[in-house]
PDB file of C-alpha atoms in Angstrom:
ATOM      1  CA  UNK A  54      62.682  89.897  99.024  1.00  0.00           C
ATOM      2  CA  UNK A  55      60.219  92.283  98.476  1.00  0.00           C
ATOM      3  CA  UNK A  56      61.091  94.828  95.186  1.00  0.00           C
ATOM      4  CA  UNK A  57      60.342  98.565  95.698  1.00  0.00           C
ATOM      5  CA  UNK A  58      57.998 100.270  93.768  1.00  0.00           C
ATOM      6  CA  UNK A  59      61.261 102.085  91.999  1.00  0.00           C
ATOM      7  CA  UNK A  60      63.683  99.619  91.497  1.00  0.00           C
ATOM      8  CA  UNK A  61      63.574  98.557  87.560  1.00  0.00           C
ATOM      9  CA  UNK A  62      62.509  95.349  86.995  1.00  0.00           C
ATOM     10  CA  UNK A  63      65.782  94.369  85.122  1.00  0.00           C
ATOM     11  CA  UNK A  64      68.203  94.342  88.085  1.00  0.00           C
ATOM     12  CA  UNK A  65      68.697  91.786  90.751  1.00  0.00           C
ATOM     13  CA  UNK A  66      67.871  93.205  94.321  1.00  0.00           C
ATOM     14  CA  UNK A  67      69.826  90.182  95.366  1.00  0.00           C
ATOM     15  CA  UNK A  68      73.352  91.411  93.717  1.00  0.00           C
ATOM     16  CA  UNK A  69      75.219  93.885  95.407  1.00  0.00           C
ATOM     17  CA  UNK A  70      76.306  97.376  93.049  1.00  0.00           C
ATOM     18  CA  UNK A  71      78.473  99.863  94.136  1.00  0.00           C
ATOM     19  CA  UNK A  72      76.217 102.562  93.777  1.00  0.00           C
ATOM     20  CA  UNK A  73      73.622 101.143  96.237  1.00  0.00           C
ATOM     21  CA  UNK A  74      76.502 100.430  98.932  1.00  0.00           C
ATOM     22  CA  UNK A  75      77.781 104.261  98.431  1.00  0.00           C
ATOM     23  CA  UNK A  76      73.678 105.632  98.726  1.00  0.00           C
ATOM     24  CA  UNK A  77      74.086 103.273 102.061  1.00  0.00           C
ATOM     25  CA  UNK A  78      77.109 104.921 103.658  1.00  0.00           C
ATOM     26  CA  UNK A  79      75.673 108.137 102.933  1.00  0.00           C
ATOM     27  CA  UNK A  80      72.443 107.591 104.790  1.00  0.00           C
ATOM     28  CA  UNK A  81      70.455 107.027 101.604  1.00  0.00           C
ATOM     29  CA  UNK A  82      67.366 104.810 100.868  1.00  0.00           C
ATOM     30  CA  UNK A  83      67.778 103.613  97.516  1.00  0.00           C
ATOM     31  CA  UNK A  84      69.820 100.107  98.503  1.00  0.00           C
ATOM     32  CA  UNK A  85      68.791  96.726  99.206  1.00  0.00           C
ATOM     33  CA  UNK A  86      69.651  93.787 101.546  1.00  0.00           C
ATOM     34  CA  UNK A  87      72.292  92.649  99.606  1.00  0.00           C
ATOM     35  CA  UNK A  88      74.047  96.467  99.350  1.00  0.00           C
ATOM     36  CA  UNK A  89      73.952  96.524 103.558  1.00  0.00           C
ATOM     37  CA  UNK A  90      75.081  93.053 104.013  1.00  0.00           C
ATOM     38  CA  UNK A  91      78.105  93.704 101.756  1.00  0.00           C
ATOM     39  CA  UNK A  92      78.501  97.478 103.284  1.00  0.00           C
ATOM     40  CA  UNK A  93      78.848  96.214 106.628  1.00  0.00           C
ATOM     41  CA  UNK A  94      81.293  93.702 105.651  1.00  0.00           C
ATOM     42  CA  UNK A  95      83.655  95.758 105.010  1.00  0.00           C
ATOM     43  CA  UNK A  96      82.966  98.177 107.597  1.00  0.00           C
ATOM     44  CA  UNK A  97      84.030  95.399 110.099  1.00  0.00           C
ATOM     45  CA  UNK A  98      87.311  96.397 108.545  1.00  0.00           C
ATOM     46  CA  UNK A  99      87.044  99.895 108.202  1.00  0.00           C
ATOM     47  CA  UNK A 100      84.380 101.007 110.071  1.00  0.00           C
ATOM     48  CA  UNK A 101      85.340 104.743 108.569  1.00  0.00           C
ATOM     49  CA  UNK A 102      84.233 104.061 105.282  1.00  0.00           C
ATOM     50  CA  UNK A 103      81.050 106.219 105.696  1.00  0.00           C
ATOM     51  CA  UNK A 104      83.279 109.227 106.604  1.00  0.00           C
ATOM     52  CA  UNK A 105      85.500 108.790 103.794  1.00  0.00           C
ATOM     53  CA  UNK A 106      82.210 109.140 101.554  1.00  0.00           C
ATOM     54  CA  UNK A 107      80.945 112.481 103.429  1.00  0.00           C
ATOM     55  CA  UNK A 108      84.524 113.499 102.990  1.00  0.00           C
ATOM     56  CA  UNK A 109      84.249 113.215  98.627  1.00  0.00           C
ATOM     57  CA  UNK A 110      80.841 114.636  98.653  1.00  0.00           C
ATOM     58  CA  UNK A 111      82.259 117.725 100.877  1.00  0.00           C
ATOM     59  CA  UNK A 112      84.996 117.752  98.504  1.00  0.00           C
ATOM     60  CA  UNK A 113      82.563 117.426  95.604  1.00  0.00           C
ATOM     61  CA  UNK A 114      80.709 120.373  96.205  1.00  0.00           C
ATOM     62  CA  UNK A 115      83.789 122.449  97.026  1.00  0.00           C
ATOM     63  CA  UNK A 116      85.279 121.271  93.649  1.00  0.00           C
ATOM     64  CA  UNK A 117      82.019 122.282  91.859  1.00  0.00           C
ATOM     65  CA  UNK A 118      81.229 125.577  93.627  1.00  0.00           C
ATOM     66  CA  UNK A 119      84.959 126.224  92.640  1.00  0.00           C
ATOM     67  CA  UNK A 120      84.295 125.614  89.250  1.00  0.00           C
ATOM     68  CA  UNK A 121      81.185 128.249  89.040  1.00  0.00           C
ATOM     69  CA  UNK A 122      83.735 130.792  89.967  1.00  0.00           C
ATOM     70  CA  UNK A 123      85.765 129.924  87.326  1.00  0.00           C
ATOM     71  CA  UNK A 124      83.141 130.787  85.409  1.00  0.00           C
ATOM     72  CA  UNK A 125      82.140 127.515  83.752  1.00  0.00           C
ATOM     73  CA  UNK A 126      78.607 126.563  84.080  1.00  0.00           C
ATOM     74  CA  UNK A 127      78.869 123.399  82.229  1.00  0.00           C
ATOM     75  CA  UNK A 128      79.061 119.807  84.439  1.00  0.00           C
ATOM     76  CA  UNK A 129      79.402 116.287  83.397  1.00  0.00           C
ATOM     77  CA  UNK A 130      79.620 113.834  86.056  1.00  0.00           C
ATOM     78  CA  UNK A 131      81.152 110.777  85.002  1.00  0.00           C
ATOM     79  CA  UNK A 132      79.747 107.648  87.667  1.00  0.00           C
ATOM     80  CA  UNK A 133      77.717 110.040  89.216  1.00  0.00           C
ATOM     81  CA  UNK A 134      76.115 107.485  91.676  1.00  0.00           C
ATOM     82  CA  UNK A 135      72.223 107.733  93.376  1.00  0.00           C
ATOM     83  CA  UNK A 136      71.743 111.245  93.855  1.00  0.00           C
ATOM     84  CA  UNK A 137      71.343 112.581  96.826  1.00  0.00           C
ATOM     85  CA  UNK A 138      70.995 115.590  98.879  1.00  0.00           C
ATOM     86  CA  UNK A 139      73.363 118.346  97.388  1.00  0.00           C
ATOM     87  CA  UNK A 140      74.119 116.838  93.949  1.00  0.00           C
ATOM     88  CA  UNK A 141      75.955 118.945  91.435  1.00  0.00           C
ATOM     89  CA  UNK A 142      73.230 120.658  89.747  1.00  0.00           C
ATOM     90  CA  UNK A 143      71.546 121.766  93.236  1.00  0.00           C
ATOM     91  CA  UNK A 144      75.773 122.795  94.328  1.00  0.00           C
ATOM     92  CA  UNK A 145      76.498 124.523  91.161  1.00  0.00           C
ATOM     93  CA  UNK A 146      72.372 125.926  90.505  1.00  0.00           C
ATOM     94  CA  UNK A 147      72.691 127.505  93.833  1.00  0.00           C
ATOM     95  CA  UNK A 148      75.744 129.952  92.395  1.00  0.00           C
ATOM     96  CA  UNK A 149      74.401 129.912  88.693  1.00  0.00           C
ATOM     97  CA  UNK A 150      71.146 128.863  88.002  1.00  0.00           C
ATOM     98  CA  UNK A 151      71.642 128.576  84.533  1.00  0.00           C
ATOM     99  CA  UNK A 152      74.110 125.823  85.066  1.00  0.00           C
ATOM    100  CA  UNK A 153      73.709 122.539  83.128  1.00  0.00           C
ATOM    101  CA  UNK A 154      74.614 119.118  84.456  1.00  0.00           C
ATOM    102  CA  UNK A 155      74.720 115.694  82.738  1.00  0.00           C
ATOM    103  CA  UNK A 156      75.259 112.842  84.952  1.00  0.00           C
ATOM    104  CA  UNK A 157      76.385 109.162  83.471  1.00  0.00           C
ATOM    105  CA  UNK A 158      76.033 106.053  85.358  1.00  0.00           C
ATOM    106  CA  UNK A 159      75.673 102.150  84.408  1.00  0.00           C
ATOM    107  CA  UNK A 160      73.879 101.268  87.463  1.00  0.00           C
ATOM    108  CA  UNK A 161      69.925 101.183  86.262  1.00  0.00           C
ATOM    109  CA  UNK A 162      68.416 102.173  89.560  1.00  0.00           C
ATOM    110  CA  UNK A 163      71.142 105.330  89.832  1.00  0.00           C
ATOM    111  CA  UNK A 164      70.015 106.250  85.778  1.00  0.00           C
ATOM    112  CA  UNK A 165      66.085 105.716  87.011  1.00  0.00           C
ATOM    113  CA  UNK A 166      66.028 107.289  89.914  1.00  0.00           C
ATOM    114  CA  UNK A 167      67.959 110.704  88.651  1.00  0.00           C
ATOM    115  CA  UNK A 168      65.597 110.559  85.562  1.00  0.00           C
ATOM    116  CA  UNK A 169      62.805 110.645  88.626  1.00  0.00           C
ATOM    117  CA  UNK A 170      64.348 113.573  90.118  1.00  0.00           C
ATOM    118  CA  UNK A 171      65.425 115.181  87.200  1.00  0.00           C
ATOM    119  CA  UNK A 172      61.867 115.206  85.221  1.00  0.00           C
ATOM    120  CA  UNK A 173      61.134 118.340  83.973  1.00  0.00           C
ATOM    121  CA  UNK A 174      64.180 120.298  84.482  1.00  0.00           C
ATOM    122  CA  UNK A 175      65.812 121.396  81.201  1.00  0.00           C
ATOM    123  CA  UNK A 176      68.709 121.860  81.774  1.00  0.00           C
ATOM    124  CA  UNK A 177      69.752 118.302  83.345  1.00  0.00           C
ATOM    125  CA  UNK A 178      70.321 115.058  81.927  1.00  0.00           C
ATOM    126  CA  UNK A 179      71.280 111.810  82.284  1.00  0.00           C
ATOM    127  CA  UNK A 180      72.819 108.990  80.496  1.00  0.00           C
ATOM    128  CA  UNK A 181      73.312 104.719  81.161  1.00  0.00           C
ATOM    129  CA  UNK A 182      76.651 104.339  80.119  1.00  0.00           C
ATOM    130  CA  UNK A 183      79.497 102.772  81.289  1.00  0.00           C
ATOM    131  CA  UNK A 184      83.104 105.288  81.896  1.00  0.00           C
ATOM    132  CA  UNK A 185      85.231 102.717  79.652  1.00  0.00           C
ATOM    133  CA  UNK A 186      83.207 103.816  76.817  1.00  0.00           C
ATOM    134  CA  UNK A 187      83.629 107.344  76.500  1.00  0.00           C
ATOM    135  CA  UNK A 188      82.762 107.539  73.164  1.00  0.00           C
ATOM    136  CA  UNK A 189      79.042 106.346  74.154  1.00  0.00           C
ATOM    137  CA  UNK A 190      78.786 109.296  76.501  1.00  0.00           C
ATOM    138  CA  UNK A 191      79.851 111.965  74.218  1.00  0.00           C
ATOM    139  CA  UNK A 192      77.545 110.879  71.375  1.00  0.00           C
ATOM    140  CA  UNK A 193      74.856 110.626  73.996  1.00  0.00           C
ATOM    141  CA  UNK A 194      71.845 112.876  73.126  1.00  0.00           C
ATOM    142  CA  UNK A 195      72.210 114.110  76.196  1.00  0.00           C
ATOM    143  CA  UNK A 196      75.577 115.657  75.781  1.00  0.00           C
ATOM    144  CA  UNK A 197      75.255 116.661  72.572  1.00  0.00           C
ATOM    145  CA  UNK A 198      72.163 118.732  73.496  1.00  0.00           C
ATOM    146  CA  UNK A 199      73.273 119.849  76.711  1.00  0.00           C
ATOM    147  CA  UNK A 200      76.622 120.929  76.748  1.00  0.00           C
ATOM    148  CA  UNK A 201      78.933 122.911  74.417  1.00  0.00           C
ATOM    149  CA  UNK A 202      82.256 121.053  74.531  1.00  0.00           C
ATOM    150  CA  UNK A 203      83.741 123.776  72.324  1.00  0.00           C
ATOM    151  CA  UNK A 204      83.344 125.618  75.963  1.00  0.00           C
ATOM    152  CA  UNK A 205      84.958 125.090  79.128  1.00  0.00           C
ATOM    153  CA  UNK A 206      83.290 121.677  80.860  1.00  0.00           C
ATOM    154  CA  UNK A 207      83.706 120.607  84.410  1.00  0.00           C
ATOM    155  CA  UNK A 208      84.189 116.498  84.439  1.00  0.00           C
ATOM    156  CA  UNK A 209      84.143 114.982  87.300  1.00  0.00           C
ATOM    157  CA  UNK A 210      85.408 111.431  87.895  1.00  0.00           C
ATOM    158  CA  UNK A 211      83.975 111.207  91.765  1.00  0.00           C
ATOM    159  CA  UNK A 212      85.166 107.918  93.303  1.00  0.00           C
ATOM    160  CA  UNK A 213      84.411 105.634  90.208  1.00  0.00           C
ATOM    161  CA  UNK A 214      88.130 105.263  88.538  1.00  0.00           C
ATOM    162  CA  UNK A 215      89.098 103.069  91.053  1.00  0.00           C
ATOM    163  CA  UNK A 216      86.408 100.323  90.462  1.00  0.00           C
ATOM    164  CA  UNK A 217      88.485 100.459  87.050  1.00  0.00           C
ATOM    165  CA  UNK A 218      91.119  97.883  86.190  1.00  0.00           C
ATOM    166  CA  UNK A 219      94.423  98.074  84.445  1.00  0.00           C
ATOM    167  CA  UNK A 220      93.353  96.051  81.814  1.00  0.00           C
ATOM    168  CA  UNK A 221      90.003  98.149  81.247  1.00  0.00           C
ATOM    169  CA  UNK A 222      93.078 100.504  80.424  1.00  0.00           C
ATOM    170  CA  UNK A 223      90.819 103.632  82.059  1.00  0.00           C
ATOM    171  CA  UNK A 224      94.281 106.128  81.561  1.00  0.00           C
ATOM    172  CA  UNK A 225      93.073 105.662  77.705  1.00  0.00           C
ATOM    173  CA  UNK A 226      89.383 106.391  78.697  1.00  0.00           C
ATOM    174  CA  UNK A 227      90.394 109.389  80.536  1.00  0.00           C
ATOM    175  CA  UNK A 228      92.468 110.757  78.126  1.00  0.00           C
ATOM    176  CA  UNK A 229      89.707 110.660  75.276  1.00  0.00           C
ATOM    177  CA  UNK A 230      87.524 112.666  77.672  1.00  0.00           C
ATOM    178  CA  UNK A 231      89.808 115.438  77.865  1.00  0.00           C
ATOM    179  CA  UNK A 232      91.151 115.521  74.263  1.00  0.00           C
ATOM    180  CA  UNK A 233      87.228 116.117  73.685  1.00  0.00           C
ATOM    181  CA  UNK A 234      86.678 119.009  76.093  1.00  0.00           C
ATOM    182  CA  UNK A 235      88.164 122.588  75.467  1.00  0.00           C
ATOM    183  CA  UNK A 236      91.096 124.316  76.754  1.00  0.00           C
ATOM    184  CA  UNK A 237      90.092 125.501  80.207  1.00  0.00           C
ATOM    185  CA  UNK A 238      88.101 122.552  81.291  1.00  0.00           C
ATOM    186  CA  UNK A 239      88.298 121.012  84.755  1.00  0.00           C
ATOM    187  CA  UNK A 240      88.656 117.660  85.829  1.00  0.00           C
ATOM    188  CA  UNK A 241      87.927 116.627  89.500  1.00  0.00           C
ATOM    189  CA  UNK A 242      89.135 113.899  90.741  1.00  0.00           C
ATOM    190  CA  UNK A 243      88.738 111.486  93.902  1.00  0.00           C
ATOM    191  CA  UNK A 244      90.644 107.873  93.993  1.00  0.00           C
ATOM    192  CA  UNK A 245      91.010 105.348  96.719  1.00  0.00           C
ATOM    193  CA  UNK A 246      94.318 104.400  97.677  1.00  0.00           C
ATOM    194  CA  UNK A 247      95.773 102.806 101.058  1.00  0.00           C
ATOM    195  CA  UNK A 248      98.298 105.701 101.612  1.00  0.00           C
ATOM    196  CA  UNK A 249      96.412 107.677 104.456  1.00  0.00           C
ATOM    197  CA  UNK A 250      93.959 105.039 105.666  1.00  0.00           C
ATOM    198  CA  UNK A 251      94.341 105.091 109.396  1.00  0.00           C
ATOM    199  CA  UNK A 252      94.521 101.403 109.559  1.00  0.00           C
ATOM    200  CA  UNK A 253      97.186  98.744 108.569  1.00  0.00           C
ATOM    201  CA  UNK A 254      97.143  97.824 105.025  1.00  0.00           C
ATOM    202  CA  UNK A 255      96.432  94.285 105.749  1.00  0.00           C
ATOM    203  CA  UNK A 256      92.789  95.396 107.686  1.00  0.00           C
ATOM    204  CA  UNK A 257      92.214  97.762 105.135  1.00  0.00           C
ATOM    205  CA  UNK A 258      93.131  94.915 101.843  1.00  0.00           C
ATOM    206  CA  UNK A 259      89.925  93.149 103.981  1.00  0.00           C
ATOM    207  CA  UNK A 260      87.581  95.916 103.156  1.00  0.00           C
ATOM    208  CA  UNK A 261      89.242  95.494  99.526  1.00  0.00           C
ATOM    209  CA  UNK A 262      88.337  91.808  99.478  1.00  0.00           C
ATOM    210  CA  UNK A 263      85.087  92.687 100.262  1.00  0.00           C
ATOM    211  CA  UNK A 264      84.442  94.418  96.916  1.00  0.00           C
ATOM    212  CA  UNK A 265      86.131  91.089  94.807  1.00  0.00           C
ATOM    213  CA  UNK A 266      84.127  89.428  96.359  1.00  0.00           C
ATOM    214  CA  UNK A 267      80.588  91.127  94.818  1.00  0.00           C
ATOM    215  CA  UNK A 268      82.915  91.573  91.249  1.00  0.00           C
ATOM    216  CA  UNK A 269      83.611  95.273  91.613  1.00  0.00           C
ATOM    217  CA  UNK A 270      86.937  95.045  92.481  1.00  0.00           C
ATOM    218  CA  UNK A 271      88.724  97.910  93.970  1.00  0.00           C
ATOM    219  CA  UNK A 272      91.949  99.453  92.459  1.00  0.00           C
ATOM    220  CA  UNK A 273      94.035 101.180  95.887  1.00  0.00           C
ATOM    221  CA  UNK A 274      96.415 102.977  93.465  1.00  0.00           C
ATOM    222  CA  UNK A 275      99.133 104.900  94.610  1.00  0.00           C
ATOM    223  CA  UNK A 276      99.351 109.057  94.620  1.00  0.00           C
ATOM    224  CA  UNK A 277     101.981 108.873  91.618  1.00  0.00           C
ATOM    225  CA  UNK A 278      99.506 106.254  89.602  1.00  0.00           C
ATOM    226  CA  UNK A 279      96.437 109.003  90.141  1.00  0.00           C
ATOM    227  CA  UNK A 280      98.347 111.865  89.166  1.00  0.00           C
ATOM    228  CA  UNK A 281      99.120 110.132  86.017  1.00  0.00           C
ATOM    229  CA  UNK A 282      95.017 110.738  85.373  1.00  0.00           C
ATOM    230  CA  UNK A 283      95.779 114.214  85.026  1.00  0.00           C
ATOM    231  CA  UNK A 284      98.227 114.112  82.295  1.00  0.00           C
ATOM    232  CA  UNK A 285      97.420 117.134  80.301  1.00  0.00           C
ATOM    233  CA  UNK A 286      96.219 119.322  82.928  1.00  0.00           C
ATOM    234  CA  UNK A 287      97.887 122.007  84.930  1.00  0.00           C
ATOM    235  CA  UNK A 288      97.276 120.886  88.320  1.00  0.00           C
ATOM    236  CA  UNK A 289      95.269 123.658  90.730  1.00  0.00           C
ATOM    237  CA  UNK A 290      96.780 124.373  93.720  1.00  0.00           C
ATOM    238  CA  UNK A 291      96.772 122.897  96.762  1.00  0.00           C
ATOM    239  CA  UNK A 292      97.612 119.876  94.129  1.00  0.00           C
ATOM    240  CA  UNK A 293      96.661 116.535  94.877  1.00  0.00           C
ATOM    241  CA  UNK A 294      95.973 115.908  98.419  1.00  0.00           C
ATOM    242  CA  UNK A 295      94.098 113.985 101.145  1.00  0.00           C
ATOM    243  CA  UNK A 296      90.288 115.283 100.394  1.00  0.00           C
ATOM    244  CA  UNK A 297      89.796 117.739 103.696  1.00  0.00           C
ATOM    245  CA  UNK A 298      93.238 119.302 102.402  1.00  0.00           C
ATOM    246  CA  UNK A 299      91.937 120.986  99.213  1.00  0.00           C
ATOM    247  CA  UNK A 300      90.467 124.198  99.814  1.00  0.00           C
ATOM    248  CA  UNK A 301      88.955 123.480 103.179  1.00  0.00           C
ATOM    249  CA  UNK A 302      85.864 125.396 104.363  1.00  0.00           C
ATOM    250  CA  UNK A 303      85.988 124.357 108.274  1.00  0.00           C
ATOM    251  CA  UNK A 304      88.756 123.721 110.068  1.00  0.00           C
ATOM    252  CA  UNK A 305      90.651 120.436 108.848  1.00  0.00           C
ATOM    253  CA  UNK A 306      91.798 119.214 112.319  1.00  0.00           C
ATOM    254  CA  UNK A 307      88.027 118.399 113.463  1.00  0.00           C
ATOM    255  CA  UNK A 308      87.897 116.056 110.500  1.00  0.00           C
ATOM    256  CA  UNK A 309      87.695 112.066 110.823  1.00  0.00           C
ATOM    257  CA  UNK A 310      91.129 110.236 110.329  1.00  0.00           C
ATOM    258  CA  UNK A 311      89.114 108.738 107.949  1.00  0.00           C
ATOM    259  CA  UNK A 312      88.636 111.488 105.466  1.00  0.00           C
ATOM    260  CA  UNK A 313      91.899 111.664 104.962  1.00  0.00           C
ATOM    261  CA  UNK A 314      91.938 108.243 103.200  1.00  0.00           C
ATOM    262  CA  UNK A 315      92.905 108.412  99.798  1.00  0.00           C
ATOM    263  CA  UNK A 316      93.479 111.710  97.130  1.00  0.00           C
ATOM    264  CA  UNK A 317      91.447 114.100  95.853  1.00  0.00           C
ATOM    265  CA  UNK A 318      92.511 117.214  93.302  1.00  0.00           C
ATOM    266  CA  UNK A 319      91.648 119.171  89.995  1.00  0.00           C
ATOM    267  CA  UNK A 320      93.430 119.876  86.876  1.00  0.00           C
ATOM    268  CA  UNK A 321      92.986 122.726  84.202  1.00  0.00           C
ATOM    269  CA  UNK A 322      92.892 121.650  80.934  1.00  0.00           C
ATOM    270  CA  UNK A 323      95.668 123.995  79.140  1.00  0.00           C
TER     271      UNK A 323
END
């Protein structure tokens, strides 16, 4: 297998990452082999899965351009994946350019090829660290020099809590986050879960299998387990909610069953 010119040499094209398989369902170029082979495994058993990615970037950048008119201007974006075309800092730039955005990941050619797109711009950054260590990402140069956290901060926790386990205990990890952000912060989160997948559980647990298989496994929690991330925060209306629900900007009955899989929803931090 032939290595691109921008994948670090200190991964293995031939393992599958999460990352890769999400650039994949969103029409990206930065995955191998390995990331399509696994991709279209489990889209043999839910062959929505790409529109249940579309659906948390759309919520994404409704979360973040919400967040500008709160008035913060201040973004870290915990697991923030491959980036791709209408990434937070081009979302919340486009309603205040002076906003600054730190994105974390652990996946090398996610941290590389951000650093690629990010050269030169001032007000971006991005760290390789892993969301079970929060501590790492707040010390992180990065953060430190790019975002006040004795001012409002928008985290967002995008689709990457539930490729947590119980025992990497990531209630604990979230919690340290917000006890080091300040009152007014916002946290945005998206979580898989089987309530609202348009398919039996049983198909859907097939998909699920699919990601034990490559060692990511995927946690399907249930609405009252992700609302428990939010401990702390005063929910914003509508609440937590399928992700077309919350503060649609088109009309929600031309969305894919899909998109309604899962929960999606942001918290101020009192």
């Amino acid at each position: 297998m032939e290595r691109p010119a921008w994948a670090p040499q200190s991964i293995d094209i031939s393992v599958p990452s999460v990352s890769r398989i999400y650039d994949f369902y969103l029409g990206g170029s930065h995955n191998f082999e390995a990331d399509r082979e696994a991709a279209r495994k489990a889209m043999r058993f839910m062959p929505g899965l790409p529109k249940i990615m579309q659906a948390n970037r759309a919520f994404m950048r409704r979360a973040v351009n919400y967040a500008v008119g709160e008035g913060i201007s201040q973004f870290l974006d915990i697991g923030s994946g491959i980036p791709t075309f209408g990434n937070v800092h081009e979302v919340a730039r486009a309603a205040d350019p002076e906003a600054r955005v730190v994105y974390v990941d652990h996946d090398a050619v996610a941290v590389a090829h951000s650093r690629t797109i990010l050269a030169g711009d001032e007000r971006s950054g991005v760290v390789c660290a892993d969301l079970r260590k929060p501590g790492q990402i707040l010390d992180s140069p990065e953060v430190t020099g790019l975002l006040d956290l004795e001012r409002p901060v928008a985290l967002l926790l995008v689709a990457v809590l539930h490729f947590l386990e119980d025992a990497d205990d990531p209630y604990a990890a979230v919690a340290e986050l917000r006890d080091a952000l300040a009152p007014g912060s916002l946290l945005i989160i998206t979580h898989a879960s089987y309530e609202g997948i348009p398919v039996p559980e049983d198909v859907a647990g097939g998909a699920v299998a699919v990601y034990e298989e490559i060692r990511n496994p995927l946690v399907m929690r249930t609405r009252e387990e992700i609302a428990a991330f939010f401990e702390g925060y005063d929910m914003v209306e509508p609440g937590l909610v399928a992700m077309p629900h919350w503060r649609p900007d088109t009309p929600v009955d031309q969305e894919d069953p899909y998109a309604f899989s899962g929960f999606s929803g942001v918290g101020r931090k009192a």
